[in-house]
PDB file of C-alpha atoms in Angstrom:
ATOM      1  CA  UNK A  86     177.790  37.787  93.403  1.00 92.00           C
ATOM      2  CA  UNK A  87     178.502  37.555  89.885  1.00 96.00           C
ATOM      3  CA  UNK A  88     181.933  36.963  87.979  1.00 98.00           C
ATOM      4  CA  UNK A  89     182.944  36.059  84.466  1.00 98.00           C
ATOM      5  CA  UNK A  90     185.103  33.872  83.392  1.00 98.00           C
ATOM      6  CA  UNK A  91     187.097  34.147  80.343  1.00 98.00           C
ATOM      7  CA  UNK A  92     189.177  31.382  78.990  1.00 96.00           C
ATOM      8  CA  UNK A  93     188.872  29.043  76.282  1.00 94.00           C
ATOM      9  CA  UNK A  94     190.145  26.329  77.550  1.00 93.00           C
ATOM     10  CA  UNK A  95     187.219  24.411  77.980  1.00 93.00           C
ATOM     11  CA  UNK A  96     188.888  22.227  80.678  1.00 94.00           C
ATOM     12  CA  UNK A  97     189.483  25.145  82.560  1.00 94.00           C
ATOM     13  CA  UNK A  98     186.957  26.876  81.858  1.00 95.00           C
ATOM     14  CA  UNK A  99     185.343  23.689  83.566  1.00 95.00           C
ATOM     15  CA  UNK A 100     186.616  23.849  86.723  1.00 96.00           C
ATOM     16  CA  UNK A 101     186.747  26.918  86.824  1.00 96.00           C
ATOM     17  CA  UNK A 102     182.936  26.813  87.139  1.00 96.00           C
ATOM     18  CA  UNK A 103     182.630  24.053  89.348  1.00 96.00           C
ATOM     19  CA  UNK A 104     184.835  25.433  91.964  1.00 96.00           C
ATOM     20  CA  UNK A 105     183.525  28.825  92.138  1.00 97.00           C
ATOM     21  CA  UNK A 106     180.331  27.858  92.079  1.00 95.00           C
ATOM     22  CA  UNK A 107     181.157  25.690  95.062  1.00 94.00           C
ATOM     23  CA  UNK A 108     182.436  28.740  96.530  1.00 93.00           C
ATOM     24  CA  UNK A 109     179.738  30.928  96.281  1.00 92.00           C
ATOM     25  CA  UNK A 110     179.637  32.742  92.750  1.00 95.00           C
ATOM     26  CA  UNK A 111     177.256  33.518  90.738  1.00 95.00           C
ATOM     27  CA  UNK A 112     179.592  32.376  87.098  1.00 97.00           C
ATOM     28  CA  UNK A 113     178.314  32.868  84.090  1.00 97.00           C
ATOM     29  CA  UNK A 114     181.232  31.787  81.264  1.00 97.00           C
ATOM     30  CA  UNK A 115     182.794  33.494  77.715  1.00 97.00           C
ATOM     31  CA  UNK A 116     185.447  30.859  75.464  1.00 96.00           C
ATOM     32  CA  UNK A 117     186.515  34.660  73.476  1.00 97.00           C
ATOM     33  CA  UNK A 118     187.376  37.412  72.975  1.00 97.00           C
ATOM     34  CA  UNK A 119     184.682  38.342  71.306  1.00 98.00           C
ATOM     35  CA  UNK A 120     182.170  37.250  73.787  1.00 97.00           C
ATOM     36  CA  UNK A 121     183.783  38.531  76.347  1.00 98.00           C
ATOM     37  CA  UNK A 122     183.625  41.846  75.339  1.00 98.00           C
ATOM     38  CA  UNK A 123     179.805  41.745  74.962  1.00 98.00           C
ATOM     39  CA  UNK A 124     179.338  40.072  77.902  1.00 97.00           C
ATOM     40  CA  UNK A 125     181.444  42.830  79.728  1.00 98.00           C
ATOM     41  CA  UNK A 126     179.862  45.940  78.754  1.00 98.00           C
ATOM     42  CA  UNK A 127     175.995  44.528  79.215  1.00 96.00           C
ATOM     43  CA  UNK A 128     176.039  42.249  82.449  1.00 96.00           C
ATOM     44  CA  UNK A 129     176.732  43.696  85.858  1.00 96.00           C
ATOM     45  CA  UNK A 130     179.634  41.715  87.127  1.00 97.00           C
ATOM     46  CA  UNK A 131     181.266  41.819  90.017  1.00 97.00           C
ATOM     47  CA  UNK A 132     184.419  40.457  89.262  1.00 98.00           C
ATOM     48  CA  UNK A 133     186.550  38.640  85.928  1.00 98.00           C
ATOM     49  CA  UNK A 134     188.989  36.345  85.532  1.00 98.00           C
ATOM     50  CA  UNK A 135     190.471  36.839  82.080  1.00 97.00           C
ATOM     51  CA  UNK A 136     192.516  34.584  79.795  1.00 95.00           C
ATOM     52  CA  UNK A 137     194.762  37.017  77.961  1.00 91.00           C
ATOM     53  CA  UNK A 138     195.439  34.321  75.134  1.00 90.00           C
ATOM     54  CA  UNK A 139     191.908  33.927  74.204  1.00 94.00           C
ATOM     55  CA  UNK A 140     190.770  33.239  69.924  1.00 95.00           C
ATOM     56  CA  UNK A 141     188.890  36.558  68.056  1.00 94.00           C
ATOM     57  CA  UNK A 142     189.814  39.262  69.975  1.00 96.00           C
ATOM     58  CA  UNK A 143     192.573  38.848  73.139  1.00 94.00           C
ATOM     59  CA  UNK A 144     192.458  38.883  76.683  1.00 95.00           C
ATOM     60  CA  UNK A 145     194.554  42.630  75.983  1.00 95.00           C
ATOM     61  CA  UNK A 146     192.193  43.741  73.896  1.00 96.00           C
ATOM     62  CA  UNK A 147     188.589  43.391  75.520  1.00 97.00           C
ATOM     63  CA  UNK A 148     190.538  44.808  79.520  1.00 97.00           C
ATOM     64  CA  UNK A 149     191.281  47.899  77.479  1.00 97.00           C
ATOM     65  CA  UNK A 150     187.875  48.465  75.238  1.00 98.00           C
ATOM     66  CA  UNK A 151     186.212  47.327  78.784  1.00 98.00           C
ATOM     67  CA  UNK A 152     188.042  50.934  81.110  1.00 98.00           C
ATOM     68  CA  UNK A 153     187.838  52.973  77.554  1.00 97.00           C
ATOM     69  CA  UNK A 154     183.982  51.854  77.901  1.00 97.00           C
ATOM     70  CA  UNK A 155     184.567  53.013  81.931  1.00 97.00           C
ATOM     71  CA  UNK A 156     183.701  49.196  82.601  1.00 97.00           C
ATOM     72  CA  UNK A 157     185.052  49.366  86.542  1.00 96.00           C
ATOM     73  CA  UNK A 158     185.000  45.860  87.544  1.00 97.00           C
ATOM     74  CA  UNK A 159     187.659  44.522  88.338  1.00 97.00           C
ATOM     75  CA  UNK A 160     189.875  42.127  86.476  1.00 98.00           C
ATOM     76  CA  UNK A 161     192.490  39.957  87.616  1.00 97.00           C
ATOM     77  CA  UNK A 162     194.027  38.382  84.564  1.00 95.00           C
ATOM     78  CA  UNK A 163     195.481  34.839  83.931  1.00 92.00           C
ATOM     79  CA  UNK A 164     198.869  34.179  82.791  1.00 86.00           C
ATOM     80  CA  UNK A 165     201.726  32.300  81.660  1.00 79.00           C
ATOM     81  CA  UNK A 166     203.882  31.837  84.900  1.00 67.00           C
ATOM     82  CA  UNK A 167     207.411  33.687  83.209  1.00 72.00           C
ATOM     83  CA  UNK A 168     205.638  35.796  81.195  1.00 76.00           C
ATOM     84  CA  UNK A 169     206.257  39.303  83.258  1.00 82.00           C
ATOM     85  CA  UNK A 170     205.718  41.283  79.775  1.00 84.00           C
ATOM     86  CA  UNK A 171     201.586  40.372  79.457  1.00 85.00           C
ATOM     87  CA  UNK A 172     201.276  41.312  83.895  1.00 87.00           C
ATOM     88  CA  UNK A 173     202.389  44.757  82.800  1.00 91.00           C
ATOM     89  CA  UNK A 174     200.874  45.963  79.935  1.00 91.00           C
ATOM     90  CA  UNK A 175     197.473  44.085  82.143  1.00 91.00           C
ATOM     91  CA  UNK A 176     198.123  46.013  85.232  1.00 93.00           C
ATOM     92  CA  UNK A 177     199.298  48.876  82.634  1.00 95.00           C
ATOM     93  CA  UNK A 178     195.420  48.238  81.084  1.00 95.00           C
ATOM     94  CA  UNK A 179     193.618  48.580  83.836  1.00 96.00           C
ATOM     95  CA  UNK A 180     193.089  44.751  85.321  1.00 96.00           C
ATOM     96  CA  UNK A 181     193.825  44.506  89.853  1.00 97.00           C
ATOM     97  CA  UNK A 182     195.183  41.238  90.193  1.00 96.00           C
ATOM     98  CA  UNK A 183     196.531  39.029  87.624  1.00 93.00           C
ATOM     99  CA  UNK A 184     197.346  34.926  89.254  1.00 93.00           C
ATOM    100  CA  UNK A 185     200.260  32.707  86.885  1.00 90.00           C
ATOM    101  CA  UNK A 186     199.133  29.739  86.010  1.00 88.00           C
ATOM    102  CA  UNK A 187     198.527  26.913  87.124  1.00 89.00           C
ATOM    103  CA  UNK A 188     197.351  28.344  90.114  1.00 92.00           C
ATOM    104  CA  UNK A 189     196.063  27.011  93.180  1.00 95.00           C
ATOM    105  CA  UNK A 190     191.831  27.830  93.217  1.00 95.00           C
ATOM    106  CA  UNK A 191     191.915  28.615  96.610  1.00 95.00           C
ATOM    107  CA  UNK A 192     194.296  31.384  95.648  1.00 96.00           C
ATOM    108  CA  UNK A 193     192.237  32.393  93.196  1.00 97.00           C
ATOM    109  CA  UNK A 194     189.253  31.997  95.475  1.00 96.00           C
ATOM    110  CA  UNK A 195     190.498  34.583  98.147  1.00 95.00           C
ATOM    111  CA  UNK A 196     191.817  36.873  95.180  1.00 96.00           C
ATOM    112  CA  UNK A 197     188.642  37.794  94.172  1.00 97.00           C
ATOM    113  CA  UNK A 198     186.508  37.641  97.408  1.00 94.00           C
ATOM    114  CA  UNK A 199     189.915  40.266  98.580  1.00 94.00           C
ATOM    115  CA  UNK A 200     188.675  42.137  95.066  1.00 96.00           C
ATOM    116  CA  UNK A 201     185.050  42.459  95.331  1.00 95.00           C
ATOM    117  CA  UNK A 202     185.227  43.941  99.271  1.00 93.00           C
ATOM    118  CA  UNK A 203     188.180  46.686  97.915  1.00 93.00           C
ATOM    119  CA  UNK A 204     185.482  47.465  95.088  1.00 92.00           C
ATOM    120  CA  UNK A 205     183.210  47.713  97.644  1.00 89.00           C
ATOM    121  CA  UNK A 206     184.979  50.085  99.811  1.00 89.00           C
ATOM    122  CA  UNK A 207     185.508  47.201 102.816  1.00 88.00           C
ATOM    123  CA  UNK A 208     189.426  46.075 103.583  1.00 85.00           C
ATOM    124  CA  UNK A 209     188.801  43.884 106.127  1.00 89.00           C
ATOM    125  CA  UNK A 210     186.997  41.199 105.475  1.00 92.00           C
ATOM    126  CA  UNK A 211     185.161  40.563 108.472  1.00 94.00           C
ATOM    127  CA  UNK A 212     181.972  42.582 108.480  1.00 94.00           C
ATOM    128  CA  UNK A 213     179.689  43.675 111.879  1.00 95.00           C
ATOM    129  CA  UNK A 214     176.449  44.338 111.873  1.00 95.00           C
ATOM    130  CA  UNK A 215     175.987  44.971 115.780  1.00 93.00           C
ATOM    131  CA  UNK A 216     175.456  41.140 117.501  1.00 94.00           C
ATOM    132  CA  UNK A 217     175.989  39.666 113.198  1.00 96.00           C
ATOM    133  CA  UNK A 218     179.550  38.772 111.664  1.00 96.00           C
ATOM    134  CA  UNK A 219     179.931  37.961 108.352  1.00 96.00           C
ATOM    135  CA  UNK A 220     183.324  36.682 107.550  1.00 96.00           C
ATOM    136  CA  UNK A 221     184.265  37.155 103.651  1.00 93.00           C
ATOM    137  CA  UNK A 222     186.474  34.891 103.520  1.00 91.00           C
ATOM    138  CA  UNK A 223     186.233  31.762 104.694  1.00 92.00           C
ATOM    139  CA  UNK A 224     181.763  32.755 104.475  1.00 93.00           C
ATOM    140  CA  UNK A 225     180.734  32.252 108.300  1.00 96.00           C
ATOM    141  CA  UNK A 226     178.113  33.937 109.252  1.00 97.00           C
ATOM    142  CA  UNK A 227     177.487  34.277 113.167  1.00 97.00           C
ATOM    143  CA  UNK A 228     175.361  36.244 115.615  1.00 96.00           C
ATOM    144  CA  UNK A 229     175.961  36.778 119.355  1.00 95.00           C
ATOM    145  CA  UNK A 230     179.257  34.848 118.705  1.00 95.00           C
ATOM    146  CA  UNK A 231     177.052  30.882 117.649  1.00 97.00           C
ATOM    147  CA  UNK A 232     177.605  30.173 114.229  1.00 97.00           C
ATOM    148  CA  UNK A 233     174.517  30.517 112.164  1.00 97.00           C
ATOM    149  CA  UNK A 234     173.492  28.473 109.642  1.00 97.00           C
ATOM    150  CA  UNK A 235     172.590  29.948 106.063  1.00 96.00           C
ATOM    151  CA  UNK A 236     171.679  28.130 101.827  1.00 94.00           C
ATOM    152  CA  UNK A 237     174.140  29.106  99.642  1.00 92.00           C
ATOM    153  CA  UNK A 238     171.962  32.114  98.538  1.00 93.00           C
ATOM    154  CA  UNK A 239     171.152  33.274 101.393  1.00 96.00           C
ATOM    155  CA  UNK A 240     174.584  34.049 101.714  1.00 96.00           C
ATOM    156  CA  UNK A 241     175.074  35.101  98.828  1.00 95.00           C
ATOM    157  CA  UNK A 242     172.033  37.707  98.858  1.00 96.00           C
ATOM    158  CA  UNK A 243     173.277  38.876 103.170  1.00 97.00           C
ATOM    159  CA  UNK A 244     177.451  39.874 101.754  1.00 96.00           C
ATOM    160  CA  UNK A 245     175.688  42.162  98.781  1.00 96.00           C
ATOM    161  CA  UNK A 246     173.726  43.880 101.054  1.00 97.00           C
ATOM    162  CA  UNK A 247     176.699  44.319 103.822  1.00 96.00           C
ATOM    163  CA  UNK A 248     179.023  44.769 100.869  1.00 95.00           C
ATOM    164  CA  UNK A 249     176.080  47.959 100.128  1.00 94.00           C
ATOM    165  CA  UNK A 250     175.936  48.890 103.597  1.00 94.00           C
ATOM    166  CA  UNK A 251     173.211  52.098 103.777  1.00 93.00           C
ATOM    167  CA  UNK A 252     171.817  51.504 100.753  1.00 93.00           C
ATOM    168  CA  UNK A 253     168.870  50.140  99.535  1.00 96.00           C
ATOM    169  CA  UNK A 254     169.589  48.092  96.439  1.00 96.00           C
ATOM    170  CA  UNK A 255     166.814  47.106  94.015  1.00 95.00           C
ATOM    171  CA  UNK A 256     165.413  44.147  93.622  1.00 91.00           C
ATOM    172  CA  UNK A 257     166.404  44.033  89.542  1.00 91.00           C
ATOM    173  CA  UNK A 258     169.871  44.757  91.061  1.00 94.00           C
ATOM    174  CA  UNK A 259     170.467  41.767  93.515  1.00 94.00           C
ATOM    175  CA  UNK A 260     168.571  39.339  90.524  1.00 92.00           C
ATOM    176  CA  UNK A 261     171.584  40.262  88.236  1.00 93.00           C
ATOM    177  CA  UNK A 262     174.138  40.127  90.651  1.00 94.00           C
ATOM    178  CA  UNK A 263     173.651  36.611  92.755  1.00 93.00           C
ATOM    179  CA  UNK A 264     172.176  34.443  89.520  1.00 91.00           C
ATOM    180  CA  UNK A 265     174.463  33.399  86.799  1.00 89.00           C
ATOM    181  CA  UNK A 266     172.791  34.699  83.018  1.00 82.00           C
ATOM    182  CA  UNK A 267     171.566  30.628  82.760  1.00 72.00           C
ATOM    183  CA  UNK A 268     169.303  30.504  85.795  1.00 70.00           C
ATOM    184  CA  UNK A 269     165.729  30.983  85.869  1.00 66.00           C
ATOM    185  CA  UNK A 270     165.507  33.928  87.435  1.00 63.00           C
ATOM    186  CA  UNK A 271     162.239  35.079  89.994  1.00 67.00           C
ATOM    187  CA  UNK A 272     162.945  38.429  92.142  1.00 63.00           C
ATOM    188  CA  UNK A 273     159.932  36.553  93.900  1.00 76.00           C
ATOM    189  CA  UNK A 274     162.488  34.881  95.194  1.00 87.00           C
ATOM    190  CA  UNK A 275     164.163  37.060  97.170  1.00 91.00           C
ATOM    191  CA  UNK A 276     161.747  37.761  99.524  1.00 91.00           C
ATOM    192  CA  UNK A 277     161.362  34.408 100.084  1.00 92.00           C
ATOM    193  CA  UNK A 278     165.150  34.288 101.084  1.00 94.00           C
ATOM    194  CA  UNK A 279     165.111  38.164 102.895  1.00 94.00           C
ATOM    195  CA  UNK A 280     162.436  36.509 105.082  1.00 95.00           C
ATOM    196  CA  UNK A 281     164.704  33.444 105.231  1.00 96.00           C
ATOM    197  CA  UNK A 282     168.266  35.675 107.097  1.00 97.00           C
ATOM    198  CA  UNK A 283     165.829  37.608 109.091  1.00 96.00           C
ATOM    199  CA  UNK A 284     164.372  34.546 110.978  1.00 96.00           C
ATOM    200  CA  UNK A 285     167.842  33.517 111.996  1.00 96.00           C
ATOM    201  CA  UNK A 286     169.261  36.600 112.132  1.00 96.00           C
ATOM    202  CA  UNK A 287     166.944  39.477 113.389  1.00 92.00           C
ATOM    203  CA  UNK A 288     164.596  41.521 112.329  1.00 89.00           C
ATOM    204  CA  UNK A 289     166.107  44.555 112.598  1.00 88.00           C
ATOM    205  CA  UNK A 290     168.781  43.658 110.080  1.00 93.00           C
ATOM    206  CA  UNK A 291     167.497  43.634 107.202  1.00 94.00           C
ATOM    207  CA  UNK A 292     165.027  46.072 105.919  1.00 94.00           C
ATOM    208  CA  UNK A 293     162.379  46.384 103.045  1.00 92.00           C
ATOM    209  CA  UNK A 294     162.313  49.938 101.695  1.00 91.00           C
ATOM    210  CA  UNK A 295     159.236  50.371  99.672  1.00 89.00           C
ATOM    211  CA  UNK A 296     159.654  51.120  96.082  1.00 86.00           C
ATOM    212  CA  UNK A 297     163.137  50.532  96.410  1.00 88.00           C
ATOM    213  CA  UNK A 298     164.259  46.910  97.459  1.00 93.00           C
ATOM    214  CA  UNK A 299     166.583  46.191 100.405  1.00 96.00           C
ATOM    215  CA  UNK A 300     168.410  47.846 102.825  1.00 96.00           C
ATOM    216  CA  UNK A 301     171.064  46.447 104.851  1.00 93.00           C
ATOM    217  CA  UNK A 302     171.338  48.928 108.567  1.00 86.00           C
ATOM    218  CA  UNK A 303     174.623  49.841 109.508  1.00 84.00           C
ATOM    219  CA  UNK A 304     175.092  49.646 112.727  1.00 71.00           C
ATOM    220  CA  UNK A 305     174.822  52.825 114.659  1.00 58.00           C
TER     221      UNK A 305
END
C-alpha cells in the first residue's frame, strides 16, 4: 500500500518514513502544502498522513482542495494535543481520522491499516480465501493453519489483490500502489512476485486475466 506523508519537520518526516516503510508501506514525503496538494491530486495513494501546520499552504486548505477535486483517499490528520477545534475543522473538511502529537507509531500504523481496509469495503482485519488467511493487522499469512513466510513485496501484492478481490487489477495499478514515487519501478517484476506467491499459497489463488492483469479469486 502506498502512502503520502505530509510533515514539514525533517526529523519527524524521516522517522515516519522509516517506521512506515518497515511496516510494509511504500511512502512518499511532502514537506510543504503546495507539494502535498500536487501529489495528492496526481498520484494514487491508499492513504495520507497530513500535518495541519504546513508552510506555503496549510493542511486544512490542502485537504479541502483534495476533496473539492473528488480525491477520496483516506486522510488521517496529525494535530496538536489540545487543539480540539483543529480536529473538528479537519473532520468537517473531509478527514477520516486524527491523531494528536506526540503519538505512538504503532497506533498510527493500526489506524492506517483500518482506514485502508474500510476504504476497500472490508471491516474485519482477517481476510479469508479458502485455506488461506491474511491477517492485515499483524501482516501474517497462513495456509491450512500453517504460517507462510512472505517477503515484504509478496505480502504487499497479496494484500492489495485481496482488498480488491474479484476484479482484475492491472500491472500499472499494482505498480502505482506498491512502489514509492522515487523507486525504480519495473512492472515485469510483478510476474516474478506473483509466481512466488502462487508457489507458496497455491496456484488457484491468483489468476492472470489476459490483457488486464491479476485477479484474486474469492472463495465460492
